[in-house]
Amino acid sequence: MNEIIDKNIDFMDTKDFFKICLRTQDLKNPGSIKTYQSLGGYGQIAKILESKIDPQELINEIKISGLRGRGGAGFPTGIKWSFMPRDYDGTKYIVCNSDEGEPGTFKDRDIIRHNPHQLIEGMIIAAYIMNAQVGFNYIHGEIWEDYKFFEKALDDARKAGFLGKNILGSGFDFELHAVHGYGAYICGEETALIESIEGKKGQPRYKPPFPATYGIYGQPTNVNNTETFASIPWIIEHGGQAFMAHGVENSGGTKIFSVSGHVEKPGNYEIQLGMTFKQLLNEAGGVWKGRKLKAVIPGGPSTPVLPAEIIMDATLDYDGLSRLGSSVGAGSMIIMDDSTCMVKALKRLSYFFYEESCGQCTPCREGTGWVYRIINRIYNGKATLEDLQLLTDVSKKISGRTICALGDAAATPVLSFIKYFRNDFEDFIKHKKTVS
Amino acid sequence: MNEKLKKLINKEISKYPSDKKQSAVIAALAIMQNNRGWLSEEDISEVSKYLEMPEIAVLEVATFYNMFDLQPVGKYKISICTNISCMLRNSDEIVEHLKNKLKINFNEVTKDGKFCLKESECMGACGGAPLLTINNQKMYENLDIPKIDSLLKELK
Amino acid sequence: MVKVKINGKTIKVEKKSTIIEVADSNDIEIPRFCYHKKLSIAANCRMCLVEVKNFPKPLPACATYVSEGMEIFTKSKQTKACQQDVMEFLLINHPLDCPICDQGGECDLQDTAMSFGSPKSRYTEEKRVVLNKNLGPLVSTDLNRCIQCSRCVRFLQEVGGMQELGLIGRGEHAEISAYVEKSVESEISGNIIDLCPVGALTSKPFRYSARTWEMARKSTISPHDSLGSNIEAHVKDGNVMRILPKENEDINECWISDRDRFSYLGVNHDSRIKKPLVKQGNVLKEIDWEDALQIIESKLHPIRNNFKEDDIAFFGSDQLTLEEGFLLKKISEHFSSNQVNYNPKIHVNYVSNPHLNIKINEIESFDSVILIGSNLRDENPLILQRLRKMTLNNKKIDLIHYEDQDLQLQLDHKLIKPIEKIEKSILEILEIALDHKKAKKNQTTESGLAEKLKTQNVLILIGQDFVSRESILGYGEMLNQLVKKSSTSIGFLPTGANSVGLNQIFNDKNDVDNKSYKASITFNHEPEHDSIDEDLHKEIIKKSSFNILISAYQTKQDKSYDLILPSCSHFENEGSFVNLENKLQTFTQVIPPKHESKPLWKILRVLGNYVECDNFNYESCTAVKKDAVKGLLSNKNNNLELINKQSKNNNKIFKFSINNSDPMVRRSKALQDIEHLRSTR
Ligand SMILES: Cc1cc2nc3c(=O)[nH]c(=O)nc-3n(C[C@H](O)[C@H](O)[C@H](O)COP(=O)(O)O)c2cc1C
Ligand code: SF4
Ligand code: FES
């Protein structure tokens, strides 16, 4: 065990920034089809269609790459794609999940506006592999201008013959549409997203059946995150091994971390998985206004917060963060300096989950409201120490008992904030404010 | 529903199989809302007829998604994110400033019917925190008080 | 079959079953709110979470399919903890005022809280407040009590065929609502009252009129359509307080129509006839029963009045019980009369004993149903519900009709043409299906339907509209050939509660002719609403010198009768109906007769005595039934037997409307209110 860790750390120190999904970012006209093509873009789908490469071969390559779903759960993409039924009479769908709405997440937006064609090519390759005829990219409603931009990118791709009927004369058909949400975080959950595409409220479905057997209109459907799809062309071009080499064991390739909050230079940073937290923080200009780091939520609020002492030693990869009791999630890193009031921060996060609960299942609907109200009570100086116990207890009763993972996500910040910052909460209860 | 709106909605419908018109409901409602500024009962009924779905099913959708407004919101709806990344970058100050300047609270419309202030959840653009959108479409990022002042001046 | 273990006990179960189904059929209790065996699975209440070995999280029993070797624990510590916790969550926003709730004493939430909940709540915040909605005259709301299980929404969408309710808003703020001030107007909407596991949706007419433990429960049969829904009347102080469905999987499943549920509101209508009435000059005067019977004896005794063959006309009703029909037939024979309009809504001149031919629960076993000329939503909403269920299971329904119908289900083919043309189309379909004729080159709906008849297992259902018409003689034989040649079945959809029973009793009787009679007797119906031949009735009454009405209610034409006798309403009566699948169902009295009304069978028996019918000393309704059932058909007969009674027939079609089907329904205020709302849309 120790050996592995040590080896990893050695290896990691050599990790640097390397761009795959955001590789067009610093070029002129980054989002244009020309720019993408100047990097060899759409060459991979052309090659695949030309030589009719066996989809199984491509799936194997993706399995070798170690690519894991970038939407939060980190499920190996190659395995997921092999769940889609090969022989199926009706329409099969693939869906790109660009509904990022978890606080602190804004990476997919940059892919859409800076490198949309790589995403499109990734989706075409995916469609070829899973033999899907129709695709949707479901884009967060609030980034309207980027949605419009992506529609235009689709038009360009269509005009260039990469989408539609008989792509590049290969006989392969694939149509891809952009659709948008209109303000519902829960639609990021893949089955809620499917309901939303069907024109309904975004209420998650109970699984099983999984989308691969019962997705859009009951047809087999595969949902992946934007970054997942956007990684595909590079993997096909350079091989799974090369992608793997940019990461560490179990965490192949690069990953975008969206760094926000108390840093000098908030923004998206595509790193090679396995890089140290310190290096990333450094790159982001360090803590805001030279203050001291207090806490970091490494992967978005559904991943446990870590106090500075712990995160400082972290390496940023799936195993690295899980060893510390947190997770990569969607790579939404929220930095909090020592001026942060943890009660207020948790109050805001709990309000978010309370507001965004779709409301269909009891523990989430009733529990998130209850949790928020207790924290609000703490914040307003009307709570007792027993309320901290109640808060933990209620959160635990939501967790693991809901239809979708929003219930778990809502419980996570509560449990981890109280675990690491209990003093802040006790202070608040005793003195009606944070003593810092 | 005029021809222009129909054309826009038809384009959305065309993204889906021909017997699945109702898939376009969110887009159709958004189009109607852009037209009026908000969704009236009439808009909802028209969408329901056009997409051949029960009115209540359209209402369910219109009340589920935050960006729909079933009440008038003035000429400019300012939706400002107060979620954690924005909060950490002092969105509170921006909110206070807006409230003071416009003399309204969240979900209120200024007397002249020009502005409405909405608190919004994460917009997926936290790198530019704090931020806001105007009428669901145009986003303004990295806000500070001078920027707000000039923005308000711009919005005629 | 797979083997599973529940609480340590091994059982063998069907592979495609859920944990809750297995538990239910083995009498193992798993609490639930959102699950209902007739609705789609929502798995949203989480009350049914159970511990399953090797699964890290508890699983919802309603949505989890069993698999080989699964070990389920419904009473373990983890399961109990889940139940307590969900209960605690559900109660934080639910009012705890059971004593003043209309559902108190029969509330799933209350019961479950008692058995599975924890004793005290730790929730100190304010409860959610939800404004009530006006859903129309039938269903009352108390939405603070709603636990968002979505049963009502799913019912109206899946069983009712039309989403009339929704959960609007989201999260904790989500609330049940119809579209802006709309009411719920499905013909079977009242079932959401039963489905609601709490007191959020209750019966508006019943509201606060009685507590559950104050009422006696009596089973009976609904008299409004040919299904014969099994119902339970809840009775207090001699009055029906409400009607609930009584589950019978083979007939009404667990549903009833709104008409079944709310017709009882007509029982005590002002127009109930209190005493016998006799016409004196131009006024009706109350008299005693004894005097009324004296009048009958003097005016009707066949010998004393020198009645000849067919001197008296009988106008029955499709709600007459088998016993009443039987006695009436004996009386008519005593008068040597061959003319009884026992079913005034229809001319049964061409098909002998039209009925379903199959069992109701066999309908769904067909691949496809072709519905010819029936307004099912009005005539038989629960049969329609079964067709809807078929479409949800990917089976196909087609409609052939002379006017467009919104059946609120997904139709495969729809063929709507004016009546004569549609009859030609039916001919053509059958000709192509039987290869008597080649299909036209370009695919038509007719050829599509014919193709279906050739290749699939089809049930053709023919509504009463087409049974009345002579044209059925033209294609009836072909229908029979089709049945012989293919796996097609034919069934009829009679409308009256006892249409099928009366058909059999009166099969050798003819329609009343347009001629002069010496006397007439009209039973329990209002010709202006209930007869295909209102004018004929009017004329005959005008021409004949002595007219009797035997009815529960005064009617508009009262003044044209010479003598009126008060009979009981359905709930005061006893007897039997034969439903559309030819099943005999007997019911007993639910409440004592109102005023001086008497059960019709008794009136007929005494009347028979006064006019000296033979063998008429029946002591009980059961004794009448014993004789009456002798003539009933028992076998099922797949062919349609064509007859031609040669009676004059104007080929009219009876306009059927659900809340105008019989006198009691017409007097139920709630039903008339909903009808009014529907018609003003
Ligand atoms: C409440 C909730 C919100 C989610 N939001 C997102 C999201 O915004 N974007 C995303 O890609 N995945 C999101 N997910 C995860 C998706 O359900 C799904 O796992 C993912 O899109 C699969 O893609 P991947 O395998 O490429 O990661 C969310 C899940 C939950 C439970
Ligand atoms: S956990 Fe919350 S968001 Fe997910 S289905 Fe249940 S109520 Fe909806
Ligand atoms: S009964 Fe299973 S979740 Fe409601």
Tab-separated table of C-alpha atoms in Angstrom, chain A residues 183-186 201 203 206 208 354-370 373-374 377 389-390 393-394 397-398 400-403 408, chain C residues 42-46 49 57-60 63-64 78 81-82 85-86 88-90 92-93 122-126 128 147-148 166-174:
chain	number	residue	atom	x	y	z
A	183	GLY	CA	-33.050	26.403	-14.613
A	184	ALA	CA	-33.151	23.103	-12.773
A	185	TYR	CA	-29.998	21.646	-11.287
A	186	ILE	CA	-31.608	18.239	-11.016
A	201	LYS	CA	-40.490	17.978	-15.347
A	203	GLN	CA	-37.725	14.232	-12.094
A	206	TYR	CA	-35.924	5.031	-10.461
A	208	PRO	CA	-33.054	0.053	-12.832
A	354	TYR	CA	-33.483	22.495	-0.641
A	355	GLU	CA	-34.380	24.739	-3.564
A	356	GLU	CA	-33.246	22.289	-6.177
A	357	SER	CA	-34.715	19.081	-4.791
A	358	CYS	CA	-37.173	17.900	-7.385
A	359	GLY	CA	-39.463	16.943	-4.552
A	360	GLN	CA	-40.593	13.561	-5.599
A	361	CYS	CA	-39.056	11.436	-2.906
A	362	THR	CA	-39.872	11.966	0.716
A	363	PRO	CA	-36.468	12.021	2.443
A	364	CYS	CA	-35.022	14.546	0.007
A	365	ARG	CA	-38.113	16.738	-0.268
A	366	GLU	CA	-38.775	16.927	3.447
A	367	GLY	CA	-35.233	16.424	4.664
A	368	THR	CA	-33.489	19.145	2.659
A	369	GLY	CA	-35.979	21.712	3.925
A	370	TRP	CA	-35.572	20.557	7.458
A	373	ARG	CA	-34.151	25.387	8.488
A	374	ILE	CA	-31.978	24.022	11.247
A	377	ARG	CA	-31.725	28.637	12.991
A	389	GLN	CA	-26.809	16.337	16.525
A	390	LEU	CA	-30.228	16.659	14.908
A	393	ASP	CA	-29.025	12.757	12.152
A	394	VAL	CA	-31.467	14.183	9.620
A	397	LYS	CA	-31.540	9.774	7.124
A	398	ILE	CA	-31.666	11.377	3.729
A	400	GLY	CA	-28.840	6.445	0.688
A	401	ARG	CA	-32.626	6.389	0.707
A	402	THR	CA	-33.574	8.554	-2.218
A	403	ILE	CA	-34.306	7.921	-5.875
A	408	ASP	CA	-26.666	11.995	-0.838
C	42	ALA	CA	-43.299	5.833	-8.883
C	43	ALA	CA	-41.164	4.681	-5.952
C	44	ASN	CA	-41.295	8.165	-4.544
C	45	CYS	CA	-42.648	7.854	-1.013
C	46	ARG	CA	-39.842	5.530	0.121
C	49	LEU	CA	-37.773	0.502	1.774
C	57	LYS	CA	-28.616	0.585	0.613
C	58	PRO	CA	-32.211	-0.305	1.444
C	59	LEU	CA	-34.313	-0.941	-1.669
C	60	PRO	CA	-37.857	0.163	-2.455
C	63	ALA	CA	-39.827	-1.080	-7.582
C	64	THR	CA	-37.367	-3.875	-6.994
C	78	GLN	CA	-32.458	-1.427	9.188
C	81	ALA	CA	-35.284	2.389	10.954
C	82	CYS	CA	-36.070	3.318	7.363
C	85	ASP	CA	-37.434	7.816	9.394
C	86	VAL	CA	-39.643	8.130	6.339
C	88	GLU	CA	-40.927	11.168	10.541
C	89	PHE	CA	-40.196	13.022	7.302
C	90	LEU	CA	-43.754	12.623	6.079
C	92	ILE	CA	-43.092	17.090	9.506
C	93	ASN	CA	-45.286	18.855	7.014
C	122	ARG	CA	-38.323	16.499	16.512
C	123	TYR	CA	-39.465	19.000	13.946
C	124	THR	CA	-40.031	22.400	15.458
C	125	GLU	CA	-40.188	24.552	12.353
C	126	GLU	CA	-43.339	25.838	10.758
C	128	ARG	CA	-45.907	24.033	4.907
C	147	ILE	CA	-47.924	13.757	0.895
C	148	GLN	CA	-47.121	14.099	-2.823
C	166	GLY	CA	-50.406	17.744	-11.927
C	167	LEU	CA	-47.844	18.399	-9.238
C	168	ILE	CA	-46.885	21.942	-10.035
C	169	GLY	CA	-43.870	23.728	-8.655
C	170	ARG	CA	-41.032	21.707	-7.329
C	171	GLY	CA	-39.461	20.328	-4.223
C	172	GLU	CA	-41.206	21.057	-0.985
C	173	HIS	CA	-43.321	23.650	-2.766
C	174	ALA	CA	-44.815	21.197	-5.213
